[in-house]
Coordinates of C-alpha atoms and ligand atoms in Angstrom, one line a residue:
M1 CA 98.5 107.0 77.3
S2 CA 94.8 107.3 78.0
T3 CA 93.2 109.5 80.6
H4 CA 89.9 108.9 82.3
S5 CA 88.2 110.5 85.3
V6 CA 87.0 108.4 88.2
D7 CA 85.2 109.0 91.5
V8 CA 86.7 108.4 94.9
N9 CA 85.5 107.1 98.2
P10 CA 85.6 109.2 101.3
T11 CA 88.5 108.9 103.7
E12 CA 90.1 110.5 106.7
C13 CA 93.1 112.7 106.9
V14 CA 96.3 111.1 107.9
K15 CA 98.0 112.0 111.2
S16 CA 101.6 112.3 112.3
V17 CA 103.4 110.1 114.7
D18 CA 106.1 110.4 117.3
A19 CA 109.7 109.5 117.2
S20 CA 111.0 106.2 118.5
C21 CA 114.0 104.4 119.7
S22 CA 117.0 103.3 117.7
V23 CA 117.2 99.7 116.7
S24 CA 120.0 98.9 119.0
E25 CA 117.7 99.6 122.0
I26 CA 115.2 97.0 121.0
D27 CA 115.5 93.8 123.0
E28 CA 115.8 90.4 121.4
Y29 CA 112.5 88.8 121.0
D30 CA 111.1 86.4 123.4
F31 CA 108.3 84.7 121.5
S32 CA 107.0 83.2 124.7
R33 CA 105.8 86.7 125.7
F34 CA 103.0 86.5 123.1
P35 CA 99.7 85.2 124.3
E36 CA 98.7 81.7 123.2
R37 CA 95.6 82.8 121.5
P38 CA 94.8 86.0 119.5
R39 CA 92.8 88.6 121.2
N40 CA 89.2 88.4 120.0
L41 CA 88.4 92.0 119.6
N42 CA 85.2 91.9 117.6
M43 CA 82.9 89.7 115.6
D44 CA 84.2 90.9 112.3
R45 CA 87.7 89.9 113.2
D46 CA 86.6 86.5 114.3
R47 CA 85.0 86.0 111.0
Q48 CA 88.0 87.2 109.2
R49 CA 90.2 84.8 111.2
S50 CA 88.1 81.9 110.1
F51 CA 88.7 83.1 106.5
D52 CA 92.4 82.8 107.1
E53 CA 92.1 79.4 108.6
R54 CA 90.5 77.9 105.5
S55 CA 92.9 75.1 104.7
L56 CA 93.4 73.2 101.5
V57 CA 92.3 70.1 103.3
D58 CA 88.8 71.6 103.7
L59 CA 88.3 71.8 100.0
P60 CA 86.7 69.1 97.9
C61 CA 89.4 68.8 95.3
F62 CA 92.2 68.2 97.7
S63 CA 93.7 64.8 98.4
P64 CA 96.1 64.7 101.3
P65 CA 99.8 63.8 100.7
V66 CA 101.1 60.4 101.9
S67 CA 102.9 61.5 105.0
S68 CA 102.6 64.4 107.4
R69 CA 105.2 65.0 110.0
A70 CA 103.6 66.0 113.2
D71 CA 106.9 66.1 114.9
N72 CA 108.1 69.1 112.9
I73 CA 107.2 72.0 115.1
S74 CA 108.7 75.1 113.7
R75 CA 109.0 78.6 115.2
I76 CA 106.9 79.9 112.4
D77 CA 103.8 78.4 114.1
H78 CA 104.2 81.1 116.7
F79 CA 103.2 84.0 114.7
D80 CA 99.6 83.0 114.2
S81 CA 99.2 83.0 117.9
L82 CA 100.4 86.6 118.1
P83 CA 97.8 89.2 118.9
F84 CA 96.3 91.2 116.1
S85 CA 98.0 94.3 115.0
P86 CA 97.7 97.1 117.6
A87 CA 96.6 99.3 114.7
H88 CA 93.2 98.7 116.2
R89 CA 93.7 100.7 119.3
S90 CA 90.9 103.0 119.9
G91 CA 92.7 106.4 119.8
F92 CA 93.9 106.6 116.2
D93 CA 94.7 110.2 116.6
T94 CA 97.0 109.6 119.5
P95 CA 100.5 109.5 118.0
R96 CA 102.0 106.1 118.4
S97 CA 104.7 105.8 121.0
F98 CA 107.4 103.2 120.4
G99 CA 108.1 103.1 124.0
H100 CA 111.5 104.8 123.8
E101 CA 112.7 108.3 123.4
G102 CA 114.1 110.0 120.4
S103 CA 114.7 108.3 117.1
P104 CA 115.0 111.3 114.8
M105 CA 115.3 109.0 111.9
M106 CA 111.8 107.5 112.4
A107 CA 110.4 110.9 112.8
E108 CA 112.1 112.1 109.7
A109 CA 110.9 109.0 107.8
W110 CA 107.3 109.7 108.8
D111 CA 107.5 113.3 107.7
A112 CA 109.1 112.3 104.5
L113 CA 106.5 109.6 103.8
R114 CA 103.6 112.0 104.5
R115 CA 105.1 114.5 102.0
T116 CA 104.8 111.8 99.3
L117 CA 101.0 111.4 99.7
V118 CA 99.0 111.8 96.5
Y119 CA 95.5 113.2 96.7
F120 CA 92.7 112.7 94.2
R121 CA 89.7 115.0 94.7
G122 CA 90.8 115.7 98.3
K123 CA 91.4 112.0 99.4
P124 CA 94.8 110.3 99.7
V125 CA 95.1 107.5 97.2
G126 CA 98.7 106.6 97.2
T127 CA 102.3 107.7 97.5
I128 CA 104.5 109.1 94.8
A129 CA 107.6 106.9 93.8
A130 CA 110.2 109.6 94.6
L131 CA 110.2 113.2 95.6
D132 CA 113.6 114.0 94.1
S133 CA 113.5 117.3 92.2
S134 CA 117.1 117.2 91.2
E135 CA 116.8 114.3 88.8
E136 CA 114.7 114.0 85.7
K137 CA 111.2 112.9 86.8
L138 CA 110.6 110.2 84.1
N139 CA 107.8 108.3 85.8
Y140 CA 109.0 108.7 89.4
D141 CA 106.2 111.2 90.0
Q142 CA 103.6 108.4 89.7
V143 CA 102.1 106.1 92.2
F144 CA 103.5 102.6 91.5
V145 CA 101.5 99.7 92.7
R146 CA 104.5 97.7 93.9
D147 CA 106.1 100.8 95.5
F148 CA 103.0 101.6 97.4
V149 CA 103.0 98.2 99.2
P150 CA 105.5 99.2 102.0
S151 CA 103.8 102.6 102.3
A152 CA 100.5 100.8 102.7
L153 CA 101.9 98.5 105.3
A154 CA 103.3 101.4 107.3
F155 CA 100.0 103.1 107.3
L156 CA 98.2 99.9 108.3
M157 CA 100.6 99.3 111.1
N158 CA 100.1 102.9 112.3
G159 CA 96.3 102.5 112.3
E160 CA 95.6 104.5 109.2
P161 CA 93.8 102.1 106.8
E162 CA 91.8 104.6 104.8
I163 CA 94.5 105.4 102.3
V164 CA 95.0 101.7 101.7
K165 CA 91.3 101.2 101.1
N166 CA 91.2 104.2 98.7
F167 CA 94.2 102.9 96.8
L168 CA 92.7 99.4 96.5
L169 CA 89.4 100.8 95.2
K170 CA 91.1 103.3 92.9
T171 CA 93.4 100.8 91.2
L172 CA 90.4 98.5 90.8
R173 CA 88.6 101.2 88.8
L174 CA 91.7 101.5 86.7
Q175 CA 91.7 97.8 86.0
S176 CA 88.3 98.1 84.4
W177 CA 89.7 100.5 81.7
E178 CA 90.1 99.4 78.2
K179 CA 93.9 99.0 77.7
K180 CA 95.6 99.1 74.4
I181 CA 99.2 99.0 73.2
D182 CA 99.2 100.2 69.6
R183 CA 96.4 98.2 68.1
F184 CA 96.6 95.4 70.6
Q185 CA 94.1 95.1 73.4
L186 CA 95.4 93.9 76.8
A187 CA 93.4 91.5 78.9
E188 CA 90.7 92.8 81.2
G189 CA 92.4 91.7 84.5
V190 CA 95.7 93.5 84.0
M191 CA 96.4 96.0 86.8
P192 CA 98.4 99.2 86.1
A193 CA 102.1 99.5 86.9
S194 CA 101.5 103.0 88.0
F195 CA 99.1 106.0 87.9
K196 CA 99.2 109.7 88.2
V197 CA 96.7 112.5 89.1
L198 CA 96.5 115.2 86.5
H199 CA 95.3 118.7 87.7
D200 CA 93.7 121.1 85.2
P201 CA 94.1 124.5 86.9
V202 CA 91.9 126.2 84.3
R203 CA 88.9 124.0 84.6
N204 CA 89.8 123.1 88.2
T205 CA 89.4 119.4 87.6
E206 CA 91.4 116.3 88.4
T207 CA 91.8 113.2 86.2
L208 CA 93.7 110.0 86.5
M209 CA 96.2 108.7 84.0
A210 CA 97.4 105.1 84.3
D211 CA 100.2 103.1 82.7
F212 CA 99.6 99.4 82.0
G213 CA 102.9 99.0 80.3
E214 CA 102.1 101.1 77.2
S215 CA 104.3 103.9 78.4
A216 CA 106.8 102.0 80.5
I217 CA 110.3 101.7 79.2
G218 CA 110.3 98.4 77.3
R219 CA 106.5 98.3 77.1
V220 CA 106.1 95.3 79.4
A221 CA 102.9 94.8 81.4
P222 CA 103.5 94.4 85.2
I223 CA 102.6 90.9 86.1
D224 CA 103.4 91.6 89.8
S225 CA 100.8 94.5 90.1
G226 CA 97.7 92.2 90.3
F227 CA 99.5 89.9 92.7
W228 CA 100.5 92.7 95.0
W229 CA 96.9 94.1 94.8
I230 CA 95.5 90.8 96.1
I231 CA 98.2 90.5 98.8
L232 CA 97.5 94.1 99.9
L233 CA 93.7 93.4 100.0
R234 CA 94.4 90.5 102.4
A235 CA 96.8 92.7 104.5
Y236 CA 94.1 95.3 104.8
T237 CA 91.5 92.7 105.8
K238 CA 93.8 91.0 108.3
S239 CA 94.9 94.3 109.8
T240 CA 91.5 96.0 110.1
G241 CA 89.2 93.0 110.5
D242 CA 87.0 94.8 107.9
T243 CA 85.9 92.0 105.6
S244 CA 83.4 94.3 103.8
L245 CA 85.9 95.6 101.4
A246 CA 87.0 92.2 100.1
D247 CA 83.4 91.1 100.1
K248 CA 82.3 93.9 97.7
P249 CA 81.2 92.5 94.4
E250 CA 83.7 94.7 92.5
C251 CA 86.6 93.4 94.6
Q252 CA 85.6 89.8 94.1
K253 CA 85.3 90.4 90.4
G254 CA 88.7 92.2 90.4
M255 CA 90.3 89.2 92.0
R256 CA 88.6 86.8 89.6
L257 CA 89.9 88.8 86.6
I258 CA 93.4 88.7 87.9
L259 CA 93.1 85.0 88.5
S260 CA 91.6 84.2 85.2
L261 CA 94.7 85.7 83.6
C262 CA 97.1 83.5 85.5
L263 CA 95.1 80.3 85.8
S264 CA 94.1 80.1 82.2
E265 CA 95.0 77.0 80.3
G266 CA 97.5 77.1 77.5
F267 CA 100.4 75.1 76.2
D268 CA 102.2 75.0 79.5
T269 CA 103.8 71.9 80.8
F270 CA 104.8 73.5 84.1
P271 CA 102.6 75.1 86.8
T272 CA 104.8 78.1 86.9
L273 CA 103.9 81.3 85.0
L274 CA 105.7 82.1 81.8
C275 CA 106.8 85.8 81.8
A276 CA 108.5 88.4 79.7
D277 CA 111.7 90.2 80.9
G278 CA 111.0 93.3 82.9
C279 CA 107.5 92.4 84.2
C280 CA 108.2 92.9 87.9
M281 CA 110.4 94.9 90.3
I282 CA 113.3 94.3 87.9
D283 CA 111.5 96.2 85.1
R284 CA 114.3 96.2 82.5
R285 CA 115.9 93.5 80.5
M286 CA 118.0 91.4 82.9
G287 CA 117.5 87.9 81.7
V288 CA 114.6 87.2 84.0
Y289 CA 112.2 86.1 81.2
G290 CA 110.9 82.5 81.5
Y291 CA 109.9 81.6 85.0
P292 CA 111.4 84.2 87.3
I293 CA 111.3 83.4 91.0
E294 CA 110.0 86.8 91.9
I295 CA 106.8 86.2 89.9
Q296 CA 106.4 82.6 91.0
A297 CA 106.7 83.4 94.7
L298 CA 104.2 86.4 94.3
F299 CA 101.9 84.1 92.3
F300 CA 101.9 81.5 95.0
M301 CA 101.3 84.1 97.7
A302 CA 98.5 85.8 95.8
L303 CA 96.8 82.5 95.2
R304 CA 96.9 81.7 98.9
C305 CA 95.6 85.2 99.8
A306 CA 92.8 84.8 97.1
L307 CA 91.9 81.5 98.7
V308 CA 91.0 83.2 101.9
L309 CA 89.4 86.2 100.4
L310 CA 87.2 84.7 97.6
K311 CA 83.6 84.0 98.4
Q312 CA 82.6 80.4 97.7
D313 CA 79.5 81.6 95.7
A314 CA 78.6 80.4 92.3
E315 CA 81.3 82.4 90.6
G316 CA 84.0 82.0 93.2
K317 CA 83.7 78.3 93.8
E318 CA 85.2 77.3 90.5
F319 CA 88.2 79.6 91.1
V320 CA 88.8 78.2 94.6
E321 CA 89.0 74.7 93.1
R322 CA 91.4 75.8 90.4
I323 CA 93.6 77.7 93.0
V324 CA 93.9 74.6 95.2
K325 CA 95.0 72.4 92.4
R326 CA 97.5 75.0 91.1
L327 CA 98.9 75.6 94.6
H328 CA 99.7 71.9 94.9
A329 CA 101.4 71.6 91.6
L330 CA 103.2 74.9 92.0
S331 CA 104.6 74.2 95.5
Y332 CA 105.7 70.7 94.3
H333 CA 107.5 72.2 91.3
M334 CA 109.1 75.0 93.1
R335 CA 110.3 73.0 96.1
S336 CA 111.6 70.3 93.9
Y337 CA 113.2 72.1 90.9
F338 CA 114.0 75.6 92.0
W339 CA 115.6 74.6 95.3
L340 CA 119.3 74.5 95.4
D341 CA 121.6 73.5 98.3
L342 CA 125.0 71.7 98.4
K343 CA 123.5 68.3 97.8
Q344 CA 121.4 69.4 94.9
L345 CA 124.3 71.3 93.4
N346 CA 126.4 68.3 93.6
D347 CA 123.7 66.2 91.9
I348 CA 123.4 68.8 89.0
Y349 CA 127.2 68.8 88.7
R350 CA 127.1 65.0 88.1
Y351 CA 124.0 65.1 85.9
K352 CA 123.8 63.0 82.8
T353 CA 122.2 64.7 79.8
E354 CA 120.0 63.7 76.9
E355 CA 117.8 61.5 79.0
Y356 CA 114.5 60.6 77.5
S357 CA 111.2 59.4 79.1
H358 CA 109.7 59.4 82.5
T359 CA 112.7 57.9 84.2
A360 CA 114.9 60.9 83.5
V361 CA 116.7 62.4 86.5
N362 CA 117.8 65.5 84.7
K363 CA 114.3 66.4 83.6
F364 CA 115.0 69.7 82.0
N365 CA 118.2 68.5 80.3
V366 CA 120.4 71.0 82.2
I367 CA 124.0 70.8 80.9
P368 CA 126.4 70.7 83.9
D369 CA 128.9 72.8 81.9
S370 CA 126.3 75.7 82.2
L371 CA 127.0 75.8 86.0
P372 CA 128.7 79.2 86.6
E373 CA 132.1 79.2 88.4
W374 CA 130.9 81.4 91.3
I375 CA 128.2 79.0 92.5
F376 CA 130.7 76.5 93.8
D377 CA 132.2 79.0 96.3
F378 CA 129.0 80.8 97.0
M379 CA 127.1 77.7 98.2
P380 CA 127.6 77.2 101.9
T381 CA 127.6 73.8 103.6
H382 CA 124.4 74.7 105.5
G383 CA 121.9 76.7 103.6
G384 CA 120.1 76.9 100.3
Y385 CA 117.8 79.1 98.2
F386 CA 115.3 79.1 95.4
I387 CA 117.3 79.9 92.2
G388 CA 116.3 82.6 89.8
N389 CA 114.7 80.6 87.0
V390 CA 114.2 77.1 85.7
G391 CA 113.1 76.2 82.2
P392 CA 114.2 73.8 79.4
S393 CA 118.0 73.5 79.6
K394 CA 118.0 76.6 81.7
M395 CA 118.9 77.2 85.3
D396 CA 119.6 80.7 86.3
F397 CA 121.6 80.2 89.5
R398 CA 121.4 83.9 90.6
W399 CA 120.0 84.6 94.1
F400 CA 117.1 87.0 94.0
C401 CA 116.1 88.6 97.3
L402 CA 112.5 89.4 96.8
G403 CA 111.5 86.0 95.6
N404 CA 113.3 84.2 98.4
C405 CA 111.8 86.4 101.1
I406 CA 108.3 86.1 99.6
A407 CA 108.7 82.3 99.5
I408 CA 109.4 82.4 103.2
L409 CA 106.5 84.7 104.0
A410 CA 104.0 82.8 101.8
S411 CA 105.2 79.4 103.2
L412 CA 106.1 78.4 99.7
A413 CA 109.4 77.4 101.3
T414 CA 109.0 74.6 103.8
P415 CA 110.2 75.5 107.4
E416 CA 113.4 73.6 106.6
Q417 CA 113.9 75.5 103.4
S418 CA 113.1 78.8 105.1
N419 CA 115.7 78.1 107.7
A420 CA 118.2 77.2 105.0
I421 CA 117.6 80.5 103.2
M422 CA 118.3 82.4 106.4
D423 CA 121.4 80.3 106.9
L424 CA 122.6 81.3 103.5
I425 CA 122.1 85.0 104.2
E426 CA 124.0 84.6 107.4
S427 CA 126.9 82.8 105.9
R428 CA 127.0 85.0 102.8
W429 CA 126.5 88.3 104.7
E430 CA 129.3 90.2 103.0
E431 CA 128.0 89.3 99.5
L432 CA 124.2 89.7 100.1
V433 CA 124.1 92.4 102.8
G434 CA 127.5 94.0 102.7
E435 CA 127.5 97.6 103.9
M436 CA 124.0 98.4 102.7
P437 CA 121.1 95.9 102.8
L438 CA 120.2 94.3 100.5
K439 CA 121.3 92.9 97.1
V440 CA 118.4 92.7 94.6
C441 CA 120.3 89.8 93.1
Y442 CA 123.7 88.1 93.3
P443 CA 126.0 88.1 91.6
A444 CA 126.2 90.8 88.9
I445 CA 126.6 89.9 85.3
E446 CA 129.6 91.4 83.5
S447 CA 131.4 91.8 80.2
H448 CA 130.2 89.6 77.3
E449 CA 127.3 88.2 79.4
W450 CA 126.2 91.7 80.4
R451 CA 126.2 92.7 76.7
I452 CA 124.1 89.7 75.7
V453 CA 121.8 89.5 78.6
T454 CA 121.0 93.2 79.2
G455 CA 121.4 94.3 75.6
C456 CA 124.3 96.6 76.7
D457 CA 122.1 98.5 79.2
P458 CA 124.2 101.4 80.7
K459 CA 121.9 101.6 83.7
N460 CA 122.4 98.0 84.6
T461 CA 126.2 97.8 84.5
R462 CA 127.8 95.3 87.0
W463 CA 127.0 95.9 90.6
S464 CA 124.6 98.7 89.8
Y465 CA 120.8 99.1 89.9
H466 CA 119.1 95.8 89.0
N467 CA 122.4 94.1 88.2
G468 CA 123.7 93.4 91.7
G469 CA 122.8 96.8 93.2
S470 CA 121.7 97.1 96.8
W471 CA 118.1 98.2 97.4
P472 CA 117.1 99.5 100.9
V473 CA 113.4 98.8 100.2
L474 CA 114.2 95.1 100.5
L475 CA 114.9 95.6 104.2
W476 CA 111.2 95.2 105.1
L477 CA 111.1 91.8 103.3
L478 CA 114.2 90.6 105.1
T479 CA 112.9 91.8 108.4
A480 CA 109.6 90.0 107.9
A481 CA 111.4 86.8 106.9
C482 CA 113.7 87.1 109.9
I483 CA 110.8 87.4 112.3
K484 CA 108.9 84.5 110.7
T485 CA 111.9 82.2 111.0
G486 CA 112.5 83.3 114.6
R487 CA 115.8 85.2 113.8
P488 CA 115.1 88.8 114.5
H489 CA 118.7 89.4 115.3
I490 CA 119.6 89.2 111.6
A491 CA 117.1 92.0 110.8
K492 CA 118.4 94.0 113.7
R493 CA 122.0 93.8 112.3
A494 CA 120.7 94.9 108.9
I495 CA 118.7 97.8 110.3
E496 CA 121.7 99.0 112.2
L497 CA 123.6 99.2 108.9
I498 CA 120.8 101.1 107.2
E499 CA 120.6 103.5 110.1
L500 CA 124.2 104.5 109.6
R501 CA 123.6 105.9 106.2
L502 CA 120.1 106.0 104.7
A503 CA 118.8 109.2 106.1
R504 CA 122.2 110.9 105.9
D505 CA 122.2 110.0 102.2
S506 CA 118.7 111.3 101.7
W507 CA 117.0 107.9 101.3
P508 CA 118.4 106.8 97.9
E509 CA 116.6 104.3 95.7
Y510 CA 119.7 102.0 95.4
Y511 CA 123.4 101.7 96.1
D512 CA 126.1 100.5 93.8
G513 CA 129.3 98.4 94.3
K514 CA 130.1 94.9 95.5
V515 CA 129.2 95.7 99.1
G516 CA 126.8 98.5 98.3
R517 CA 129.1 101.3 99.4
Y518 CA 128.2 104.0 96.8
I519 CA 125.0 105.8 96.3
G520 CA 123.6 104.5 92.9
K521 CA 124.8 106.1 89.7
Q522 CA 121.3 107.2 88.8
A523 CA 119.6 106.6 92.1
R524 CA 116.7 108.9 93.0
K525 CA 116.9 110.5 96.4
Q526 CA 113.9 110.7 98.7
Q527 CA 112.7 107.4 97.2
T528 CA 109.5 106.6 98.9
W529 CA 109.8 102.8 99.2
S530 CA 113.3 103.2 100.8
I531 CA 111.6 105.4 103.4
A532 CA 108.5 103.3 103.9
G533 CA 110.5 100.0 103.9
Y534 CA 112.6 101.3 106.8
L535 CA 109.5 102.3 108.8
V536 CA 107.9 99.0 108.2
S537 CA 111.0 97.1 109.3
R538 CA 111.3 99.1 112.5
M539 CA 107.6 98.8 113.3
M540 CA 107.6 95.0 112.7
L541 CA 110.7 94.5 114.8
E542 CA 109.1 96.6 117.6
D543 CA 105.8 94.7 117.4
P544 CA 106.2 91.3 115.6
S545 CA 102.4 90.8 115.7
H546 CA 102.3 93.0 112.6
L547 CA 103.9 90.1 110.7
G548 CA 100.5 88.4 110.3
M549 CA 99.4 91.1 107.8
I550 CA 102.1 90.0 105.3
A551 CA 102.8 86.4 106.2
L552 CA 100.9 83.1 105.8
E553 CA 101.3 80.1 108.0
E554 CA 102.5 76.9 106.5
D555 CA 99.6 74.8 105.2
K556 CA 100.7 71.5 106.7
Q557 CA 98.7 69.7 104.0
M558 CA 101.2 70.9 101.4
R559 CA 104.2 69.5 103.1
P560 CA 106.3 67.4 100.7
P561 CA 106.3 63.7 101.3
L562 CA 110.0 63.5 100.2
R563 CA 113.1 64.8 101.7
R564 CA 115.4 65.8 99.0
S565 CA 118.6 66.8 100.8
A566 CA 120.5 67.6 103.9
S567 CA 119.3 71.2 104.4
W568 CA 115.7 70.0 104.6
T569 CA 116.4 67.9 107.7
F570 CA 117.6 69.9 110.7
Ligands
GLC601 C1 112.3 101.4 88.9 C2 112.2 100.0 89.6 C3 110.8 99.6 89.8 C4 110.1 100.7 90.6 C5 110.2 102.0 89.9 C6 109.6 103.2 90.7 O1 111.8 101.3 87.6 O2 112.9 99.1 88.9 O3 110.8 98.4 90.5 O4 108.7 100.3 90.7 O5 111.6 102.3 89.7 O6 110.3 103.3 91.9

């Protein structure tokens, strides 16, 4: 591990907030109560809106699809007309009132979140992964890029953007380090998985230490970090209206470096990104190598965010064109080949194999015998989802939460597919939500398969940790997806479940068991993203206009000309 010292930018101190109501007191949403047009608060924000409104059709390399369905008016169109986040209220130092008295759990969560703040030379730069002193620290005393996302959203929603700005600038500096694993030098654009502040009490100095995968268990570089970084930069810009951060030459360069990594040409025949196992939230061997949905959905979202943030100057223009082309190919590929519903399942069940040439229906030569038993019962009549992975003769039929929620938020899923994903969650509530939201993936792998796929990993035994464990952090993604699809009642049900146990159990990292009834075997307590995820869910449900920070409208130009199956046509 290498250590370097870096300067920081000034920031303000964070402030505490008030308690709020319990979720059961929150009324159902009436989307009609939001104004037709966003409030125009200032010039900067107007400019930033026009950023977000840049559509693929405005770009030279785009040719529109054959058909567009003007009749398809979905509820997701509403959120863009919601007002900007109230984080812009003038009195930042006034504790936010949630309009109701007494939710000790919210107050406790805010206190707990503030205790996790990590300072570098006097400025907050992130939040530690977990504050549990009873377990071995390993790397839970570090600031993880992916773990900081819900913390960042909570601070943005609460009108405290400075820590987010510091984090973005600090991680950008880390990106510029020379990174090596043994004698092999990593690409320039790689963002760290995590970093840590080292204090030297004798010399009274502070230095940063970052991990790009060279210390991580399994030695895998985090592909998701760079994507989350871009997504967070857009969330910051959207929430504050401050375009000056994204416009900085170093931010533009940071984005270009990340993009050159994932847009580079190689031997690929698919527009999806080829990944090693363990390169994302599931950071251990779990059979997610190849083209995992989590990375493909984050890739899509990061590309869309970069499209609105990149300047169209001499250097940026080329990237914008490459992004547009890739988005088209990627959305087509994902919507066609990763999508599974009853109709599609039936088609695969009847697939012929060994087809050659362009006329092949079973393009990847998937053998119907590889369909797992559980999928036939799991698939509801109405509903569908993006499966875990698609590659040559490979379909991983497992349902992964993060990828499906991000697909909804980024509008990688069409409105019909988004609705179908929510239908599936509703009809398979017991399996996917159970007693503790939310399964990281479903189902667990067991016995011989577990031995082969995980390499006998004792942490990932069936229904534990990454192997079918339940992760409270995923609640914020579900809540955002629920609001975007106009189904806040689903999120409300999930939050009610979390409120029964999460604080009482001291905010565990994950739960074990088929319905998530048991605190995870090796789960950390006081896990920051469990705390922040809860806060973000509650704040979003309270004020759905926050959704705009983390969701992108459907780009109607990317609508598919074809209807593949029943769940696309409500
Ligand atoms: C575990 C999780 C990973 C997370 C880290 C810190 O390794 O799998 O996603 O970032 O803990 O909380």
